[in-house]
PDB file of C-alpha atoms in Angstrom:
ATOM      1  CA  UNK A 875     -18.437  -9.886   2.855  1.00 72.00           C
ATOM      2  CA  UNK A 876     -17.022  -6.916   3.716  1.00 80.00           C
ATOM      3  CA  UNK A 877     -13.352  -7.072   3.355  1.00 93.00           C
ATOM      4  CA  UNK A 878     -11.185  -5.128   5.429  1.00 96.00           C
ATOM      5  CA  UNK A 879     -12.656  -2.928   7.966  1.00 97.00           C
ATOM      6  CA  UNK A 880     -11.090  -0.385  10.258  1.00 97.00           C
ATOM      7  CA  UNK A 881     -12.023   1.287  13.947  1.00 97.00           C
ATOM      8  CA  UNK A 882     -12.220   4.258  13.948  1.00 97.00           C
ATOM      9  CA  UNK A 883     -12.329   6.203  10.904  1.00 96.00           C
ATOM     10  CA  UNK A 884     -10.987   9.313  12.560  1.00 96.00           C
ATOM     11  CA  UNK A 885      -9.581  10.007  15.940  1.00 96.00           C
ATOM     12  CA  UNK A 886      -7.746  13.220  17.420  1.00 97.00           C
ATOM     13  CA  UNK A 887      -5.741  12.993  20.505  1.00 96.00           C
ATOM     14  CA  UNK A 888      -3.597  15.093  22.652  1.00 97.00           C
ATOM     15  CA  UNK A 889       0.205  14.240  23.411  1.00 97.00           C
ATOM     16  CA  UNK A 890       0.997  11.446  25.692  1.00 97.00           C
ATOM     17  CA  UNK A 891      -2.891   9.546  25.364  1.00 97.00           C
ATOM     18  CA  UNK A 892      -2.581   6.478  24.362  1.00 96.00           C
ATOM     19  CA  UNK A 893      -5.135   4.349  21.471  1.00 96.00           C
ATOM     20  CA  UNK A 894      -5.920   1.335  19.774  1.00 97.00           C
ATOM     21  CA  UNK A 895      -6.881   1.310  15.942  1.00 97.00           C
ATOM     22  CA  UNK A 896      -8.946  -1.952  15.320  1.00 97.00           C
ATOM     23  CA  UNK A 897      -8.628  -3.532  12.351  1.00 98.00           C
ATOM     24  CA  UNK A 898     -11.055  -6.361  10.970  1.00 98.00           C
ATOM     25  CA  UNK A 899     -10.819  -8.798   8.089  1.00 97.00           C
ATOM     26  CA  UNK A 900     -13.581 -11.254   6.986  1.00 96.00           C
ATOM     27  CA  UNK A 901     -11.780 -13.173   4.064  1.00 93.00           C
ATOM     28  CA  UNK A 902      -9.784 -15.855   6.565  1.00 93.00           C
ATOM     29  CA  UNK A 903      -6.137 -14.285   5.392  1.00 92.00           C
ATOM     30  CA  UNK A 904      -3.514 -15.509   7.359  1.00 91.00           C
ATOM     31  CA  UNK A 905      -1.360 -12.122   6.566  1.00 92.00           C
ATOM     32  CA  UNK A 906      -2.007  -8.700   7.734  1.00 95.00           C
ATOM     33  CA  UNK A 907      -0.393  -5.241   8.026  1.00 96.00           C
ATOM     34  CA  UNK A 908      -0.473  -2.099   9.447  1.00 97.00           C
ATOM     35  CA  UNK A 909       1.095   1.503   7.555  1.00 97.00           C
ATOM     36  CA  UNK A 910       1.130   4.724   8.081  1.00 97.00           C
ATOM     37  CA  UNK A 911       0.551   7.034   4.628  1.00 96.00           C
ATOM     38  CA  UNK A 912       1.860  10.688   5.086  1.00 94.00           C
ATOM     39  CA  UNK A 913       2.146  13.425   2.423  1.00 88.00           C
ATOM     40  CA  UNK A 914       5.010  12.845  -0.477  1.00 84.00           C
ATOM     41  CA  UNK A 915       6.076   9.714   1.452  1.00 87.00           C
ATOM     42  CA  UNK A 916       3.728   6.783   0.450  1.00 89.00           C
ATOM     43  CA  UNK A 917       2.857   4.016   2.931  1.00 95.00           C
ATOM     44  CA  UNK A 918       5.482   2.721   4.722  1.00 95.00           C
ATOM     45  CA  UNK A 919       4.923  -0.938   6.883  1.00 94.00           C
ATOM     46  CA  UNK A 920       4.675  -0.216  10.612  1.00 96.00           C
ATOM     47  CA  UNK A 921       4.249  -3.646  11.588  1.00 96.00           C
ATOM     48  CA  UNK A 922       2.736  -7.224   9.969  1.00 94.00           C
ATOM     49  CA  UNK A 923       1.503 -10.400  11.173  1.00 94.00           C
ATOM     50  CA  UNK A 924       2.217 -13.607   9.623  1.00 90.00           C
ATOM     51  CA  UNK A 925      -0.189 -15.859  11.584  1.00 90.00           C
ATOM     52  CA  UNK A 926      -2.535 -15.291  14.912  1.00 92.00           C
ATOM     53  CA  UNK A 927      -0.414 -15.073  17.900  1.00 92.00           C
ATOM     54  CA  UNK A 928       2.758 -13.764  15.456  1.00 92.00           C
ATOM     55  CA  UNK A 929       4.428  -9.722  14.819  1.00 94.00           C
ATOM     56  CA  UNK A 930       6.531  -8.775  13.085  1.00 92.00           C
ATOM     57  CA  UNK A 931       8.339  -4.831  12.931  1.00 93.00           C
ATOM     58  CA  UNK A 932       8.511  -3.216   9.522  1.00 92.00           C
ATOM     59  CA  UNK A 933      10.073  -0.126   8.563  1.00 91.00           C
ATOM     60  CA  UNK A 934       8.482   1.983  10.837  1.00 95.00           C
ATOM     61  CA  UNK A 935       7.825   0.389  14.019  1.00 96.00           C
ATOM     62  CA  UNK A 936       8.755   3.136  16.967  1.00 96.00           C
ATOM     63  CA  UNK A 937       6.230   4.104  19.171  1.00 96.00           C
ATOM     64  CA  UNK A 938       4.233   1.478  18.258  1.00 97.00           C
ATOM     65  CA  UNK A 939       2.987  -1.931  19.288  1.00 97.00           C
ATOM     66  CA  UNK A 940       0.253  -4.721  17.882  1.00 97.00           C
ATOM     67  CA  UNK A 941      -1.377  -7.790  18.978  1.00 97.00           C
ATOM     68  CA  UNK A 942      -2.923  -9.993  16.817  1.00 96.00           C
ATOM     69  CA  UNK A 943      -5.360 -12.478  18.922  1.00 93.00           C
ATOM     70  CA  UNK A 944      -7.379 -13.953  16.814  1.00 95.00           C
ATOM     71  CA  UNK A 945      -6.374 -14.581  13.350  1.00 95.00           C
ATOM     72  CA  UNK A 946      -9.187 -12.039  11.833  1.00 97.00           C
ATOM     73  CA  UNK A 947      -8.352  -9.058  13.805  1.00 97.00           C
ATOM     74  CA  UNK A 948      -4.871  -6.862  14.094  1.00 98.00           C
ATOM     75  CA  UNK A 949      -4.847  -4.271  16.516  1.00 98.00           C
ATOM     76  CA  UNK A 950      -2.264  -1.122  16.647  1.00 98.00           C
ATOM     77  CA  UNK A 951      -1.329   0.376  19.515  1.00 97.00           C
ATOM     78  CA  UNK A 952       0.055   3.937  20.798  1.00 96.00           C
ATOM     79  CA  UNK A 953       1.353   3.728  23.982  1.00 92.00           C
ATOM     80  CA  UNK A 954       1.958   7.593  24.716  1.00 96.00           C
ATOM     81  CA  UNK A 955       1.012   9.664  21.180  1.00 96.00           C
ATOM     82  CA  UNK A 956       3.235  12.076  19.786  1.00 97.00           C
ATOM     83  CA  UNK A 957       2.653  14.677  16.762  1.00 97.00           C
ATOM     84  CA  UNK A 958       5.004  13.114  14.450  1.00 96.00           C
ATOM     85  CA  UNK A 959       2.496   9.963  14.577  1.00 97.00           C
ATOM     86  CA  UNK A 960      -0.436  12.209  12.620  1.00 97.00           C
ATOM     87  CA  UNK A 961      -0.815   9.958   9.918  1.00 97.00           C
ATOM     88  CA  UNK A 962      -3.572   8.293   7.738  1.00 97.00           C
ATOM     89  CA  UNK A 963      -3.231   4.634   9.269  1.00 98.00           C
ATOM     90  CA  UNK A 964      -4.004   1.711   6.387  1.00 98.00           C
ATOM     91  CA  UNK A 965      -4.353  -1.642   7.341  1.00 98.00           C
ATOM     92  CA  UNK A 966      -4.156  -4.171   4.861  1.00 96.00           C
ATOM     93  CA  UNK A 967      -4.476  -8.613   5.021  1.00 95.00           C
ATOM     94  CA  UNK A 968      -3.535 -11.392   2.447  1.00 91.00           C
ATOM     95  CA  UNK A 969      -4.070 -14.643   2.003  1.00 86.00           C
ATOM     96  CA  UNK A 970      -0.960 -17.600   2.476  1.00 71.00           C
ATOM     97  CA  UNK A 971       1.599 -17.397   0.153  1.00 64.00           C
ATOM     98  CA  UNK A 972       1.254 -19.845  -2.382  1.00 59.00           C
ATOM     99  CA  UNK A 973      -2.068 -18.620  -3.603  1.00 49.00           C
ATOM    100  CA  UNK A 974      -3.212 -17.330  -6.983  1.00 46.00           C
ATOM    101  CA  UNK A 975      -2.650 -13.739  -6.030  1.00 53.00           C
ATOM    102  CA  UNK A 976      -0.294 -11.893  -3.538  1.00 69.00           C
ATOM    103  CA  UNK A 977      -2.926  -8.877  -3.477  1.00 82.00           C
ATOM    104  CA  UNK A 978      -3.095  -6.986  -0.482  1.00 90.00           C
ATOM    105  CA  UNK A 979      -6.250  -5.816   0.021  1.00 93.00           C
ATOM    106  CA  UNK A 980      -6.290  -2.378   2.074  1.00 96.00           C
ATOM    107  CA  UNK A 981      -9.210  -0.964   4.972  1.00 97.00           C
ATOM    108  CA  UNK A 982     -10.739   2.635   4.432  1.00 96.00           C
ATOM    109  CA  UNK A 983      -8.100   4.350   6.694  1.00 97.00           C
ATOM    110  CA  UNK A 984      -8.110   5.545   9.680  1.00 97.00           C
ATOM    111  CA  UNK A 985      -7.165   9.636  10.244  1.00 97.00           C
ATOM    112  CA  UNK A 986      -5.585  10.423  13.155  1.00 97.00           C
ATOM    113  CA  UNK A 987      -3.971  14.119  14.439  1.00 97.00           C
ATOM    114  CA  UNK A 988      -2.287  14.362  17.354  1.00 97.00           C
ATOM    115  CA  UNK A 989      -2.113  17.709  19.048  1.00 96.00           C
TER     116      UNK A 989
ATOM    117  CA  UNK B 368      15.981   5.432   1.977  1.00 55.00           C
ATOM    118  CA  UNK B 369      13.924   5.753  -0.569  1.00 61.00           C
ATOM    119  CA  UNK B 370      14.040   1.836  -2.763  1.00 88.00           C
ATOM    120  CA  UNK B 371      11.652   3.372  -4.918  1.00 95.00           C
ATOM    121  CA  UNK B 372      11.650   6.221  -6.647  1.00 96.00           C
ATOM    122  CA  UNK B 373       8.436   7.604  -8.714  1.00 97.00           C
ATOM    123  CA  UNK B 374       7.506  10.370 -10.972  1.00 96.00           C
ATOM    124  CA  UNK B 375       5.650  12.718 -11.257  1.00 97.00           C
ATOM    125  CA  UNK B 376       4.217  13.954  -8.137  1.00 96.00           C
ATOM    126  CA  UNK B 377       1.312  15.322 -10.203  1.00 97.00           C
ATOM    127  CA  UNK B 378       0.134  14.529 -13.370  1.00 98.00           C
ATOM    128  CA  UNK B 379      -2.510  16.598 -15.844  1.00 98.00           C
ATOM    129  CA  UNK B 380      -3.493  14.560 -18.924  1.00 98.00           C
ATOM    130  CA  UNK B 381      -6.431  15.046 -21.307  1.00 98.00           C
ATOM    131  CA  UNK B 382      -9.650  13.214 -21.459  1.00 98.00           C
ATOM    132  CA  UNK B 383      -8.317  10.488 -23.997  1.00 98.00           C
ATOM    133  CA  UNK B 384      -4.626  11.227 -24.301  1.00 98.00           C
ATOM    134  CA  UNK B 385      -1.873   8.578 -22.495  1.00 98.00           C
ATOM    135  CA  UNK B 386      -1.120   8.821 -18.767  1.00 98.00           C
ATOM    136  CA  UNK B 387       2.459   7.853 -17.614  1.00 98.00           C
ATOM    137  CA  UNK B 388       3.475   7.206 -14.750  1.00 98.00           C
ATOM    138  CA  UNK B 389       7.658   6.110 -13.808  1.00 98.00           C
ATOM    139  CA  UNK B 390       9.061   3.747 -11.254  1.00 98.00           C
ATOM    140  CA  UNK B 391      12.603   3.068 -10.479  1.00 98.00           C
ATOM    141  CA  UNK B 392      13.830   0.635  -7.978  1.00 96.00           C
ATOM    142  CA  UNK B 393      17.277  -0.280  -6.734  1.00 93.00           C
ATOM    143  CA  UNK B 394      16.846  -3.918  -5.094  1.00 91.00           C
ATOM    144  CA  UNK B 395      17.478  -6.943  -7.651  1.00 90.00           C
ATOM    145  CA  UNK B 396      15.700  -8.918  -5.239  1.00 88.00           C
ATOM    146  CA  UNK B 397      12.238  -7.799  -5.922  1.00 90.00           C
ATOM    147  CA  UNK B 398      10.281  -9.634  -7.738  1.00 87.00           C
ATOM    148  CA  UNK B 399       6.658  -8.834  -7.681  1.00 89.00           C
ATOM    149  CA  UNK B 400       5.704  -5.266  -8.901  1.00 93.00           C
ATOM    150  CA  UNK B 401       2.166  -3.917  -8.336  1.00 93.00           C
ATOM    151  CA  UNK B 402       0.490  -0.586  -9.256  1.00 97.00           C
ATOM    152  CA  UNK B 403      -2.120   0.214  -6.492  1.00 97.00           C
ATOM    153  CA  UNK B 404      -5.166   3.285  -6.973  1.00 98.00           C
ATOM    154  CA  UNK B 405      -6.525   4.896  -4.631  1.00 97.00           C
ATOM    155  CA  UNK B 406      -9.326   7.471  -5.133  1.00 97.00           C
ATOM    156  CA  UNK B 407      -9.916  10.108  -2.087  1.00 93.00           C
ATOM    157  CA  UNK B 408     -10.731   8.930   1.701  1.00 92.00           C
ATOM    158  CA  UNK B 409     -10.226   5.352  -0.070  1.00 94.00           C
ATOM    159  CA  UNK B 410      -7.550   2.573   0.890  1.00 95.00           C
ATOM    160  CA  UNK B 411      -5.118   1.712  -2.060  1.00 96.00           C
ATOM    161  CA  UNK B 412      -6.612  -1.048  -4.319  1.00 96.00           C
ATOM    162  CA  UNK B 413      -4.175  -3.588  -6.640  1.00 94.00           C
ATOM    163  CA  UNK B 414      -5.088  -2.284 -10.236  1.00 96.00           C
ATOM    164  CA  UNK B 415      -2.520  -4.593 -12.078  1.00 95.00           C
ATOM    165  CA  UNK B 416       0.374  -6.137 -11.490  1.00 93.00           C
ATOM    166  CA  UNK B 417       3.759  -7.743 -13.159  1.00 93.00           C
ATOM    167  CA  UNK B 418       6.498 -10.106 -12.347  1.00 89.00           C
ATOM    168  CA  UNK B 419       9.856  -9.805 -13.752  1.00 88.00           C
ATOM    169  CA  UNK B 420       9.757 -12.718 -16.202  1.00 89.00           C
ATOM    170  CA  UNK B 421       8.015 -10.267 -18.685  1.00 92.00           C
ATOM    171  CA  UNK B 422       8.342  -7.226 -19.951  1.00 94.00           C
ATOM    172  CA  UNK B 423       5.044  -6.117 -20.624  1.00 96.00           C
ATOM    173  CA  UNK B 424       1.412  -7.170 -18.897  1.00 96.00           C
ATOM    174  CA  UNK B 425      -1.890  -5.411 -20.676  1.00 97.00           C
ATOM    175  CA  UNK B 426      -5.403  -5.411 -18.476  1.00 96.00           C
ATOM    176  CA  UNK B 427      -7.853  -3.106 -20.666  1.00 97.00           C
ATOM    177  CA  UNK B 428      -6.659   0.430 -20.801  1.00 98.00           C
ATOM    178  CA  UNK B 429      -3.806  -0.328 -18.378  1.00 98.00           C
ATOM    179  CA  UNK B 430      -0.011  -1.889 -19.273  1.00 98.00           C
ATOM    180  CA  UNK B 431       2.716  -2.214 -17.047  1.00 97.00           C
ATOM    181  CA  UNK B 432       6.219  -2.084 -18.984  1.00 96.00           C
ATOM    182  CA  UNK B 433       8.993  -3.740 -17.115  1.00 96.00           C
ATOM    183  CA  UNK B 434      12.652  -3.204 -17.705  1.00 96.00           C
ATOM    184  CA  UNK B 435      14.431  -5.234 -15.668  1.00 94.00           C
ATOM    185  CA  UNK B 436      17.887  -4.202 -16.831  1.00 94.00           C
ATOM    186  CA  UNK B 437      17.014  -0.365 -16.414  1.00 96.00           C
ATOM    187  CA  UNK B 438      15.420  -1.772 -12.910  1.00 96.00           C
ATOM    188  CA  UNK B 439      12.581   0.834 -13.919  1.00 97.00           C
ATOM    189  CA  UNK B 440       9.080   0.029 -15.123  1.00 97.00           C
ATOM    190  CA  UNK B 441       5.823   2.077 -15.374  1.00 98.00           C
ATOM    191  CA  UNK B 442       2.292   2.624 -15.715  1.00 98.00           C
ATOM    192  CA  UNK B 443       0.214   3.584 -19.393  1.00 98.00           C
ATOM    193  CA  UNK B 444      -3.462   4.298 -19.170  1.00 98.00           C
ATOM    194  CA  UNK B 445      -4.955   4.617 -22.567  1.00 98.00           C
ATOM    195  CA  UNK B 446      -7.690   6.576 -23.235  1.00 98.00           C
ATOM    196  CA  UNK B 447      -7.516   8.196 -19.957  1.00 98.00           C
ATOM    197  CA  UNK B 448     -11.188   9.257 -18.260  1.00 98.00           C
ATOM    198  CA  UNK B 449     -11.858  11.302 -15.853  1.00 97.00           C
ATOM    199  CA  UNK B 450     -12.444   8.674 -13.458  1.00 97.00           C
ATOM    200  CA  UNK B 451      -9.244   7.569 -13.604  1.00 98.00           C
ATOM    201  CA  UNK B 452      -8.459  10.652 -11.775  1.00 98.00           C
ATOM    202  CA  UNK B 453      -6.707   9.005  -8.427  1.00 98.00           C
ATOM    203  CA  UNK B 454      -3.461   9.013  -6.970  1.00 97.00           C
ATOM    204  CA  UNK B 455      -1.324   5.890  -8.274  1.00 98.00           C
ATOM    205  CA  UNK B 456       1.495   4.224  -5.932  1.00 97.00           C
ATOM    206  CA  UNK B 457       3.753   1.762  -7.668  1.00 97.00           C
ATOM    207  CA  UNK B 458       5.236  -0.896  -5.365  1.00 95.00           C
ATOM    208  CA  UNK B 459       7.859  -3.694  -5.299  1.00 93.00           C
ATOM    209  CA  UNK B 460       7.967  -6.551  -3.057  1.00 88.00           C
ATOM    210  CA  UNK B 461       9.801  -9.204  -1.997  1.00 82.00           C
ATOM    211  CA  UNK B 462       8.990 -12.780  -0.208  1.00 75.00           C
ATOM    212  CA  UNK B 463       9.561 -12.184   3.521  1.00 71.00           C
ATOM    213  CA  UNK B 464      11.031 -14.978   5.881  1.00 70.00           C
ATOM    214  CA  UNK B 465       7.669 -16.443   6.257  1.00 70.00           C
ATOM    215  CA  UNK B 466       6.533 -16.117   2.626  1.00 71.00           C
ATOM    216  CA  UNK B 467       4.303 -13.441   2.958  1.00 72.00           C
ATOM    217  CA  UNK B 468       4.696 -10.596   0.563  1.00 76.00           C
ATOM    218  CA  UNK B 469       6.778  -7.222   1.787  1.00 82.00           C
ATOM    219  CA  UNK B 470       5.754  -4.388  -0.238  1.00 88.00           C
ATOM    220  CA  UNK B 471       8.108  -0.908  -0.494  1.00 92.00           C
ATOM    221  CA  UNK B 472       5.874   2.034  -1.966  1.00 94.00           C
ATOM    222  CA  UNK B 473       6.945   4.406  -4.412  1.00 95.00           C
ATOM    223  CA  UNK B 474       5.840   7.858  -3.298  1.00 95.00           C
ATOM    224  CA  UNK B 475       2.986   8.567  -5.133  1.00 96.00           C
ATOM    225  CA  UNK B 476       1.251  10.164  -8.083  1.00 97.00           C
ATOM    226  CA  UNK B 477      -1.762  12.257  -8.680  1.00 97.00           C
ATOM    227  CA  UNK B 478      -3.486  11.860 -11.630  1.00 98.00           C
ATOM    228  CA  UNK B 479      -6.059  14.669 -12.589  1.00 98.00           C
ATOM    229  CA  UNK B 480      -7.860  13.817 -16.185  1.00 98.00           C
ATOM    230  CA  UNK B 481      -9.233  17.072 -17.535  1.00 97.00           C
ATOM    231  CA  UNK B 482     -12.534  16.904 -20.227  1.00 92.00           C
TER     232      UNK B 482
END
């Protein structure tokens, strides 16, 4: 069981390239997310998913997009990178609401500069 | 804007003295507040958490104190060890339109313990 995984762990790129971060989750949530974690600022919610096939924009959604498939996968998307989008990149999935817990559980991280 | 507010930024305790650690939010509507850790190159992981129904919720050397007319609550780790030494993010959440959980971040603190 390995929880949440992410793809890659660390990724530079130059200005205007365009990526996909992978994320992975073995534990059959229906919920996942995607944020960003920069310096003094926290982790703020780029964008969630509340079911395979369904998106949703959080607080930080420019520049971004997602896709989420099949329900154990989430992928993030960067379309043309820019520096302000050198971040630490979390993704995190839960399980239907109703449950015993509302955990999140959050992947390693993935690094990624942008020069 | 920032919905919630945390301090310190950095923390330096002694091995076995009390670590605390402040959160202040602004939204009445939150009603799930967890305390994530998250040790370096690691993704954040729930360490306890507290609804507003009570004011007080005790796992080991860890209590969350809740004061929900203050709208503040915070984090006490007893006894602290030096492998408590992390960075702690306090959150609040609310039940999004499709009942999944919507978590806001505090900003952060880093906890060094000291022998």
């Amino acid at each position: 069981n390995a929880g949440v995984t992410q793809t890659p762990k660390f990724r530079v790129l130059k200005t205007g390239q365009s990526m996909t971060l992978l994320c992975a989750q073995d534990m059959n949530h229906e919920y996942m997310y995607w944020y960003r974690q920069d310096p003094g600022m926290g982790l703020r919610l780029i964008h969630y998913s509340v079911g395979e096939g369904t998106t949703a924009k959080g607080e930080v959604p420019d520049g971004y997009n997602v896709s989420r498939l099949k329900k154990q996968n989430f992928l993030l998307g960067l379309e043309s990178a820019a520096p302000s989008q050198t971040s630490v990149y979390f993704c995190a999935s839960s399980p239907f609401a109703g449950g015993s817990t509302d955990t999140q559980y959050f992947g390693p991280g993935t690094r990624l500069t942008v020069l | 804007q920032q919905q919630v507010k945390q301090s310190p930024q950095s923390l330096i305790v002694q091995k076995g003295g009390i670590s605390i650690i402040n959160c202040a939010y602004e939204n009445t509507a939150f009603d799930y507040f967890p305390w994530y850790q998250q040790f370096p190159g690691k993704g954040p992981a729930l360490l306890i958490a507290i609804r507003p129904d009570v004011s007080e919720k005790k796992e080991g050397r860890f209590t969350i104190s809740f004061n929900k007319s203050a709208k503040q609550f915070s984090l006490h780790i007893m006894d602290s060890q030096p492998g408590d030494s992390a960075t702690y993010f306090c959150a609040a959440s609310m039940r999004g339109n499709f009942g999944n959980e919507k978590l806001t971040f505090g900003t952060g603190t880093r906890l060094t313990i000291i022998p």
